[in-house]
Short mmCIF file of C-alpha atoms in Angstrom, two decimals:
data_model
loop_
_atom_site.label_atom_id
_atom_site.label_comp_id
_atom_site.label_asym_id
_atom_site.label_seq_id
_atom_site.Cartn_x
_atom_site.Cartn_y
_atom_site.Cartn_z
CA MET A 1 -11.89 -29.97 -2.59
CA ASN A 2 -8.21 -28.97 -2.45
CA LYS A 3 -6.86 -27.67 0.78
CA LYS A 4 -5.02 -24.36 0.92
CA LYS A 5 -1.28 -24.57 0.38
CA PHE A 6 -0.42 -21.37 2.22
CA ILE A 7 -1.65 -19.17 5.04
CA HIS A 8 -0.63 -15.56 4.73
CA ILE A 9 -0.76 -13.07 7.62
CA ALA A 10 -0.16 -9.59 6.24
CA SER A 11 0.93 -6.47 8.11
CA ASP A 12 -2.60 -5.08 8.58
CA GLU A 13 -3.76 -8.30 10.21
CA ILE A 14 -0.62 -8.51 12.35
CA ASP A 15 -1.26 -4.95 13.56
CA SER A 16 -4.88 -5.83 14.33
CA ILE A 17 -4.01 -9.01 16.25
CA THR A 18 -1.25 -7.35 18.28
CA HIS A 19 -3.09 -4.07 18.93
CA GLU A 20 -2.84 -3.21 22.64
CA MET A 21 -1.40 -6.61 23.51
CA PHE A 22 -0.55 -5.31 26.97
CA PHE A 23 -0.28 -2.29 29.23
CA ASP A 24 2.93 -1.97 31.22
CA TYR A 25 2.39 -0.22 34.54
CA THR A 26 6.03 -0.77 35.65
CA ASP A 27 5.06 -2.80 38.70
CA GLU A 28 2.56 -4.91 36.75
CA ILE A 29 2.00 -5.99 33.15
CA ILE A 30 -1.65 -6.39 32.15
CA GLY A 31 -2.18 -8.35 28.94
CA LYS A 32 -5.41 -8.35 26.96
CA SER A 33 -5.85 -12.15 27.23
CA ASN A 34 -7.47 -13.65 30.31
CA PRO A 35 -5.71 -16.96 31.10
CA LEU A 36 -8.86 -18.29 32.76
CA ASN A 37 -10.66 -18.18 29.41
CA GLY A 38 -8.92 -21.37 28.32
CA GLU A 39 -5.59 -22.84 27.29
CA ARG A 40 -5.31 -20.73 24.15
CA SER A 41 -5.81 -17.52 26.14
CA PHE A 42 -3.36 -18.81 28.74
CA VAL A 43 -0.65 -19.22 26.08
CA LEU A 44 -1.42 -15.83 24.55
CA CYS A 45 -1.26 -14.26 28.01
CA ILE A 46 2.23 -15.67 28.61
CA ILE A 47 3.43 -14.39 25.23
CA GLU A 48 2.04 -10.94 26.07
CA GLN A 49 4.03 -10.94 29.29
CA ILE A 50 7.28 -11.82 27.52
CA VAL A 51 6.78 -9.25 24.75
CA ALA A 52 6.15 -6.58 27.39
CA LEU A 53 9.32 -7.56 29.26
CA LEU A 54 11.32 -7.43 26.02
CA LYS A 55 10.09 -3.88 25.37
CA ARG A 56 11.61 -2.64 28.62
CA ASP A 57 15.03 -0.99 28.57
CA SER A 58 16.18 -3.14 31.49
CA LYS A 59 15.59 -6.81 30.72
CA ASP A 60 14.43 -9.18 33.45
CA ASP A 61 16.02 -12.25 31.88
CA LYS A 62 15.13 -14.49 34.78
CA MET A 63 11.41 -13.80 34.36
CA ILE A 64 11.64 -14.02 30.57
CA ILE A 65 13.25 -17.46 30.86
CA ILE A 66 10.60 -18.61 33.36
CA HIS A 67 7.85 -17.61 30.92
CA ILE A 68 9.65 -19.27 27.99
CA GLN A 69 9.91 -22.50 29.97
CA THR A 70 6.19 -22.28 30.73
CA LEU A 71 5.44 -21.98 27.00
CA LEU A 72 7.71 -24.90 26.19
CA ARG A 73 5.92 -27.11 28.70
CA ALA A 74 2.56 -25.95 27.33
CA SER A 75 3.74 -26.84 23.84
CA LEU A 76 4.29 -30.44 24.95
CA SER A 77 1.22 -31.11 27.04
CA HIS A 78 -2.16 -29.81 28.21
CA ASN A 79 -0.93 -30.54 31.74
CA GLU A 80 0.75 -27.14 32.05
CA TYR A 81 -2.59 -25.38 31.85
CA GLN A 82 -4.16 -27.87 34.24
CA ASN A 83 -1.37 -27.23 36.74
CA TYR A 84 -1.95 -23.50 36.38
CA LEU A 85 -5.65 -23.92 37.11
CA LYS A 86 -4.94 -26.12 40.14
CA PHE A 87 -2.77 -23.33 41.51
CA ILE A 88 -4.93 -20.32 40.58
CA ALA A 89 -8.51 -21.63 40.61
CA PRO A 90 -8.64 -25.14 42.07
CA THR A 91 -12.41 -25.01 42.57
CA LYS A 92 -13.07 -24.09 38.93
CA ILE A 93 -10.97 -26.66 37.06
CA ALA A 94 -14.03 -28.44 35.69
CA GLN A 95 -15.29 -25.14 34.33
CA TYR A 96 -12.10 -24.28 32.46
CA LYS A 97 -10.28 -27.50 31.60
CA ASP A 98 -11.81 -28.09 28.15
CA SER A 99 -12.06 -24.46 27.12
CA GLU A 100 -10.07 -23.45 24.00
CA PRO A 101 -7.48 -26.24 24.08
CA LEU A 102 -4.52 -26.02 21.73
CA SER A 103 -4.40 -28.65 19.01
CA ASP A 104 -1.39 -30.92 18.59
CA ILE A 105 -0.62 -28.98 15.40
CA GLU A 106 -0.56 -25.67 17.28
CA ARG A 107 1.57 -27.16 20.05
CA TYR A 108 4.13 -28.29 17.49
CA ILE A 109 4.30 -24.82 15.91
CA LEU A 110 4.54 -23.16 19.32
CA HIS A 111 7.35 -25.48 20.38
CA GLU A 112 9.43 -24.83 17.26
CA LEU A 113 9.14 -21.05 17.53
CA ILE A 114 9.61 -20.70 21.28
CA GLN A 115 12.53 -23.10 21.28
CA SER A 116 14.42 -20.56 19.16
CA ASN A 117 14.09 -18.03 21.97
CA TYR A 118 15.27 -20.54 24.55
CA HIS A 119 18.34 -21.30 22.44
CA GLU A 120 19.09 -17.57 22.34
CA TYR A 121 19.96 -17.97 26.00
CA LEU A 122 21.37 -21.50 26.05
CA LEU A 123 23.86 -20.83 23.23
CA LYS A 124 24.91 -17.40 24.45
CA SER A 125 28.48 -16.67 25.53
CA ASP A 126 29.62 -14.10 28.08
CA PHE A 127 30.76 -11.73 25.34
CA VAL A 128 27.64 -11.40 23.18
CA SER A 129 24.22 -9.95 23.86
CA CYS A 130 20.89 -11.67 23.37
CA CYS A 131 19.14 -10.53 20.20
CA TYR A 132 15.97 -9.39 21.95
CA THR A 133 14.46 -7.92 18.79
CA ALA A 134 14.69 -11.29 17.02
CA MET A 135 13.19 -12.99 20.09
CA ASN A 136 10.31 -10.54 19.92
CA ALA A 137 9.77 -11.32 16.23
CA PHE A 138 9.45 -15.05 16.91
CA LEU A 139 7.00 -14.36 19.73
CA ILE A 140 4.85 -12.07 17.58
CA THR A 141 4.78 -14.77 14.89
CA ALA A 142 3.66 -17.39 17.41
CA TYR A 143 1.10 -14.98 18.85
CA CYS A 144 -0.50 -14.34 15.47
CA ILE A 145 -0.64 -18.03 14.57
CA ILE A 146 -2.12 -19.10 17.92
CA SER A 147 -4.60 -16.20 17.81
CA LYS A 148 -5.85 -17.22 14.36
CA GLY A 149 -5.77 -20.96 15.08
CA LEU A 150 -4.31 -23.64 12.84
CA ASN A 151 -5.78 -27.01 11.86
CA GLN A 152 -3.18 -28.16 9.35
CA TYR A 153 0.54 -28.85 9.73
CA THR A 154 3.09 -26.48 8.24
CA SER A 155 6.51 -27.31 6.86
CA ASN A 156 7.82 -23.74 6.52
CA ILE A 157 7.30 -20.45 8.30
CA ASP A 158 8.54 -17.38 6.45
CA ILE A 159 8.95 -14.32 8.65
CA THR A 160 9.53 -10.97 6.97
CA VAL A 161 10.75 -8.09 9.13
CA ASP A 162 11.37 -4.40 8.69
CA ILE A 163 13.65 -2.07 10.68
CA TYR A 164 14.30 -3.19 14.26
CA ASP A 165 13.03 -6.67 13.35
CA THR A 166 9.39 -5.56 13.27
CA VAL A 167 7.30 -8.40 11.82
CA ILE A 168 5.40 -7.23 8.73
CA ASP A 169 4.50 -10.53 7.07
CA VAL A 170 4.15 -14.21 7.99
CA THR A 171 3.56 -16.99 5.47
CA LEU A 172 2.96 -20.62 6.42
CA THR A 173 3.53 -23.40 3.90
CA LEU A 174 0.99 -26.08 4.77
CA ALA A 175 1.70 -29.82 4.80
CA GLU A 176 -0.55 -32.90 4.75
CA THR A 177 1.43 -34.70 7.46
CA LYS A 178 3.54 -33.71 10.44
CA PRO A 179 7.03 -32.70 9.23
CA ASP A 180 10.15 -33.87 11.04
CA VAL A 181 11.12 -30.23 11.50
CA ILE A 182 9.57 -26.88 10.68
CA LEU A 183 11.90 -24.67 8.66
CA VAL A 184 11.79 -21.05 9.75
CA ASP A 185 13.07 -18.61 7.14
CA TRP A 186 13.98 -15.06 8.12
CA HIS A 187 13.72 -12.27 5.57
CA SER A 188 14.50 -8.61 6.09
CA ILE A 189 13.50 -5.89 3.66
CA ASN A 190 16.46 -3.85 4.92
CA LYS A 191 19.72 -5.83 4.74
CA ILE A 192 21.84 -3.10 6.33
CA ASN A 193 19.54 -2.84 9.36
CA ASP A 194 19.20 -6.62 9.62
CA LEU A 195 22.96 -7.15 9.80
CA TYR A 196 23.44 -4.12 12.02
CA MET A 197 21.00 -5.49 14.62
CA LEU A 198 22.82 -8.84 14.51
CA TYR A 199 26.29 -7.31 14.86
CA LEU A 200 25.18 -5.14 17.79
CA THR A 201 24.68 -8.39 19.69
CA GLN A 202 27.76 -10.17 18.33
CA TYR A 203 30.28 -7.35 18.76
CA PRO A 204 29.05 -5.24 21.70
CA GLY A 205 32.58 -4.04 22.48
CA LEU A 206 33.08 -2.29 19.15
CA GLU A 207 32.12 1.31 18.53
CA LYS A 208 28.79 1.68 16.76
CA SER A 209 30.57 3.45 13.91
CA SER A 210 32.81 0.40 13.52
CA ILE A 211 29.80 -1.92 13.52
CA LEU A 212 28.10 0.14 10.82
CA ASP A 213 31.32 0.16 8.74
CA LEU A 214 31.63 -3.60 9.20
CA VAL A 215 28.03 -4.13 8.13
CA SER A 216 28.53 -1.95 5.05
CA ALA A 217 31.66 -3.84 4.02
CA ASP A 218 30.04 -7.24 4.56
CA VAL A 219 26.97 -6.30 2.53
CA ILE A 220 29.11 -4.94 -0.31
CA GLU A 221 31.27 -8.06 -0.26
CA LYS A 222 28.30 -10.40 -0.35
CA GLU A 223 26.39 -8.50 -3.01
CA TYR A 224 29.14 -7.37 -5.33
CA TYR A 225 32.40 -9.14 -4.59
CA THR A 226 31.53 -12.81 -4.33
CA LYS A 227 28.06 -13.02 -5.86
CA ASP A 228 28.44 -12.28 -9.58
CA GLU A 229 31.66 -12.62 -11.59
CA ARG A 230 30.29 -10.28 -14.26
CA PHE A 231 30.70 -7.34 -11.92
CA THR A 232 32.88 -7.36 -8.83
CA ILE A 233 33.95 -4.60 -6.50
CA ALA A 234 37.68 -3.89 -6.37
CA PRO A 235 39.27 -5.70 -3.40
CA SER A 236 41.15 -2.49 -2.54
CA ILE A 237 37.84 -0.83 -1.57
CA LEU A 238 36.91 -3.63 0.82
CA MET A 239 40.48 -3.82 2.13
CA LYS A 240 40.42 -0.12 3.02
CA GLN A 241 37.06 -0.46 4.80
CA TYR A 242 38.01 -3.44 6.96
CA LEU A 243 41.49 -2.14 7.80
CA SER A 244 40.15 1.23 8.94
CA ILE A 245 37.92 -0.60 11.45
CA ILE A 246 40.86 -2.65 12.73
CA GLU A 247 43.03 0.46 13.11
CA ARG A 248 40.31 2.32 15.02
CA GLU A 249 39.61 -0.53 17.45
CA VAL A 250 43.25 -1.48 18.09
CA ASN A 251 43.90 2.17 18.93
CA ASN A 252 41.01 1.98 21.37
CA ILE A 253 42.60 -1.10 22.95
CA ILE A 254 45.95 0.69 23.28
CA GLN A 255 44.35 3.65 25.07
CA LEU A 256 42.21 1.43 27.31
CA SER A 257 45.22 -0.69 28.28
CA LYS A 258 46.70 2.35 30.11
CA LEU A 259 50.21 1.02 29.80
CA PRO A 260 53.13 3.23 30.91
CA ASN A 261 54.29 5.83 28.39
CA THR A 262 51.19 5.45 26.26
CA GLU A 263 50.58 8.67 24.40
CA ASN A 264 47.01 9.90 24.21
CA LYS A 265 46.92 9.96 20.44
CA HIS A 266 45.89 7.97 17.40
CA TYR A 267 48.77 5.71 16.39
CA ASN A 268 49.36 5.18 12.69
CA TRP A 269 49.52 1.56 11.58
CA TYR A 270 53.32 1.33 11.69
CA ASP A 271 53.57 2.69 15.24
CA MET A 272 50.49 0.74 16.26
CA LYS A 273 51.82 -2.65 15.23
CA ASN A 274 55.17 -1.96 16.89
CA PHE A 275 53.47 -0.84 20.09
CA VAL A 276 51.31 -3.96 20.18
CA LYS A 277 54.32 -6.21 19.70
CA LYS A 278 56.54 -4.41 22.21
CA ARG A 279 53.86 -4.29 24.92
CA GLY A 280 52.63 -7.83 24.31
CA ILE A 281 48.99 -6.90 23.69
CA GLU A 282 47.06 -10.02 22.68
CA LEU A 283 43.51 -11.01 21.84
CA GLU A 284 41.86 -13.98 23.52
CA TYR A 285 39.78 -16.55 21.62
CA VAL A 286 41.72 -16.18 18.37
CA PRO A 287 44.42 -18.60 17.10
CA PHE A 288 46.92 -15.92 16.06
CA ARG A 289 49.03 -13.21 17.65
CA LEU A 290 47.70 -9.71 17.14
CA TYR A 291 51.05 -8.22 16.16
CA LYS A 292 51.51 -10.87 13.45
CA ALA A 293 48.15 -10.01 11.95
CA LEU A 294 48.95 -6.28 12.01
CA ASP A 295 52.33 -7.00 10.45
CA ALA A 296 50.81 -9.06 7.65
CA LEU A 297 48.26 -6.36 6.85
CA TYR A 298 50.56 -3.31 7.16
CA LYS A 299 51.51 -3.19 3.47
CA PHE A 300 47.87 -3.27 2.36
CA ARG A 301 46.82 -0.53 4.80
CA ASN A 302 49.36 1.86 3.30
CA GLU A 303 48.53 0.91 -0.26
CA SER A 304 44.75 1.21 0.16
CA MET A 305 45.04 4.55 1.97
CA HIS A 306 47.24 6.00 -0.76
CA GLY A 307 44.87 5.10 -3.56
CA GLU A 308 46.64 1.97 -4.79
CA THR A 309 44.24 -0.21 -6.76
CA ASP A 310 46.48 -3.15 -7.60
CA ILE A 311 45.61 -5.06 -4.43
CA THR A 312 44.83 -8.55 -5.65
CA ASN A 313 42.25 -11.12 -4.64
CA GLU A 314 45.10 -13.11 -3.09
CA ASP A 315 46.05 -10.09 -0.98
CA TYR A 316 42.45 -9.71 0.12
CA GLU A 317 42.34 -13.38 1.12
CA ILE A 318 45.05 -12.66 3.70
CA LEU A 319 42.72 -10.20 5.42
CA LEU A 320 39.78 -12.60 5.12
CA SER A 321 41.79 -15.35 6.79
CA TYR A 322 42.06 -13.22 9.94
CA LYS A 323 38.46 -12.05 9.68
CA ASN A 324 37.30 -15.66 9.43
CA GLN A 325 39.34 -16.53 12.52
CA ASN A 326 37.17 -14.20 14.62
CA LEU A 327 39.39 -11.10 14.51
CA PHE A 328 36.47 -8.73 15.10
CA MET A 329 35.08 -10.91 17.88
CA GLY A 330 38.54 -10.89 19.48
CA LEU A 331 38.70 -7.09 19.31
CA SER A 332 35.22 -6.78 20.83
CA VAL A 333 35.99 -9.18 23.68
CA LYS A 334 39.26 -7.39 24.48
CA ILE A 335 37.53 -4.00 24.70
CA LEU A 336 34.77 -5.37 26.93
CA GLU A 337 37.37 -6.82 29.28
CA LEU A 338 39.41 -3.60 29.39
CA LYS A 339 36.29 -1.54 30.08
CA GLY A 340 35.12 -4.02 32.73
CA ILE A 341 31.79 -4.45 30.97
CA VAL A 342 29.77 -7.56 31.83
CA ILE A 343 27.11 -8.58 29.33
CA HIS A 344 24.08 -9.86 31.20
CA PRO A 345 22.79 -12.44 31.50
CA THR A 346 26.10 -14.22 31.93
CA VAL A 347 26.51 -17.92 31.21
CA GLU A 348 26.50 -18.54 34.97
CA GLU A 349 23.29 -16.54 35.40
CA ILE A 350 21.60 -18.39 32.56
CA GLY A 351 22.56 -21.69 34.18
CA GLU A 352 20.97 -20.48 37.41
CA TYR A 353 17.80 -19.20 35.74
CA THR A 354 17.26 -22.28 33.58
CA GLY A 355 18.42 -24.90 36.03
CA LEU A 356 20.76 -26.14 33.31
CA ALA A 357 24.52 -26.01 32.97
CA SER A 358 24.89 -23.51 30.14
CA LYS A 359 28.09 -23.73 28.13
CA SER A 360 29.69 -20.69 26.59
CA THR A 361 30.45 -20.87 22.88
CA LEU A 362 33.67 -19.03 23.76
CA SER A 363 34.78 -21.19 26.64
CA ASN A 364 38.36 -21.86 25.59
CA LYS A 365 40.42 -18.82 26.46
CA ASP A 366 43.77 -20.49 25.95
CA ILE A 367 43.60 -21.22 22.24
CA LYS A 368 47.04 -22.04 20.91
CA LYS A 369 48.40 -19.07 18.99
CA GLU A 370 50.67 -19.24 16.01
#
């Protein structure tokens, strides 16, 4: 008899499994799983706690990290549940110790999925936000799999999400033997929303209108500019979109800098680039000087705004070179610094909460500029 090759968890079943996962009473979160009912319920209970914390407007990252670490330890050994019982119900360990244990297969799945959430913290810099909606999606996926139970290894987990990263479909590709790694594929039925949620975390200093414009340009570029040579979008259209974002955000930086004799107005590109050069406004974490980038792009801004369509692919590559050198990240970081906004948890806080020395992915402020 052939074994199944796939396990499919559709939206109706996901809704049923996750129905009333918890009740949040502000001072206490009550999940529907009783951890004393066995190791499986214990794991489900911890996931319920994290999901509830992620739903709150104010995130308790310290507690979320503590729960994630608990799940990671539980994914490696049955000892975590035994330690919990020794602490909570030492006289009843014999009663509970063999109840609903996780299989090695389920531990492996749990570890791979929860590790992604842990890395969301460990790889974070001080200038980006955690993608809490994506963390929630991985937790919901793990919750559904552990709730159903699994007795065969899987090589792939396909997660399909809708708006706000709501999980609507999970498909497991089953394997005969334990794979070296489980590949987790992320699919969104709404590309604009998917990228928008990502960019909200990557560029928290930019205006939301700029983020939406950036998402639109990136989607158009990917789908119509670089994907199929039979039909490509004119580079002048993309040039205009990206340059309008740059102009808007550099103007924001000028106003936030509050330098002497700064007029409270929107500077056109020519005045803007001259102001930036004269006042020495620079972006950190990028290998170029801001005024040089504005100078190089000035001609194209005028041409694209005045309806010129003879901007070439080579011209467009000049803009892409700055974009690929983290121009938009540099703009976001600069605005956060000028506004005095701190994105929590900071790298230092994460190091404290995890007990590890977290390293920012943007740790080198003094990149040599050309």
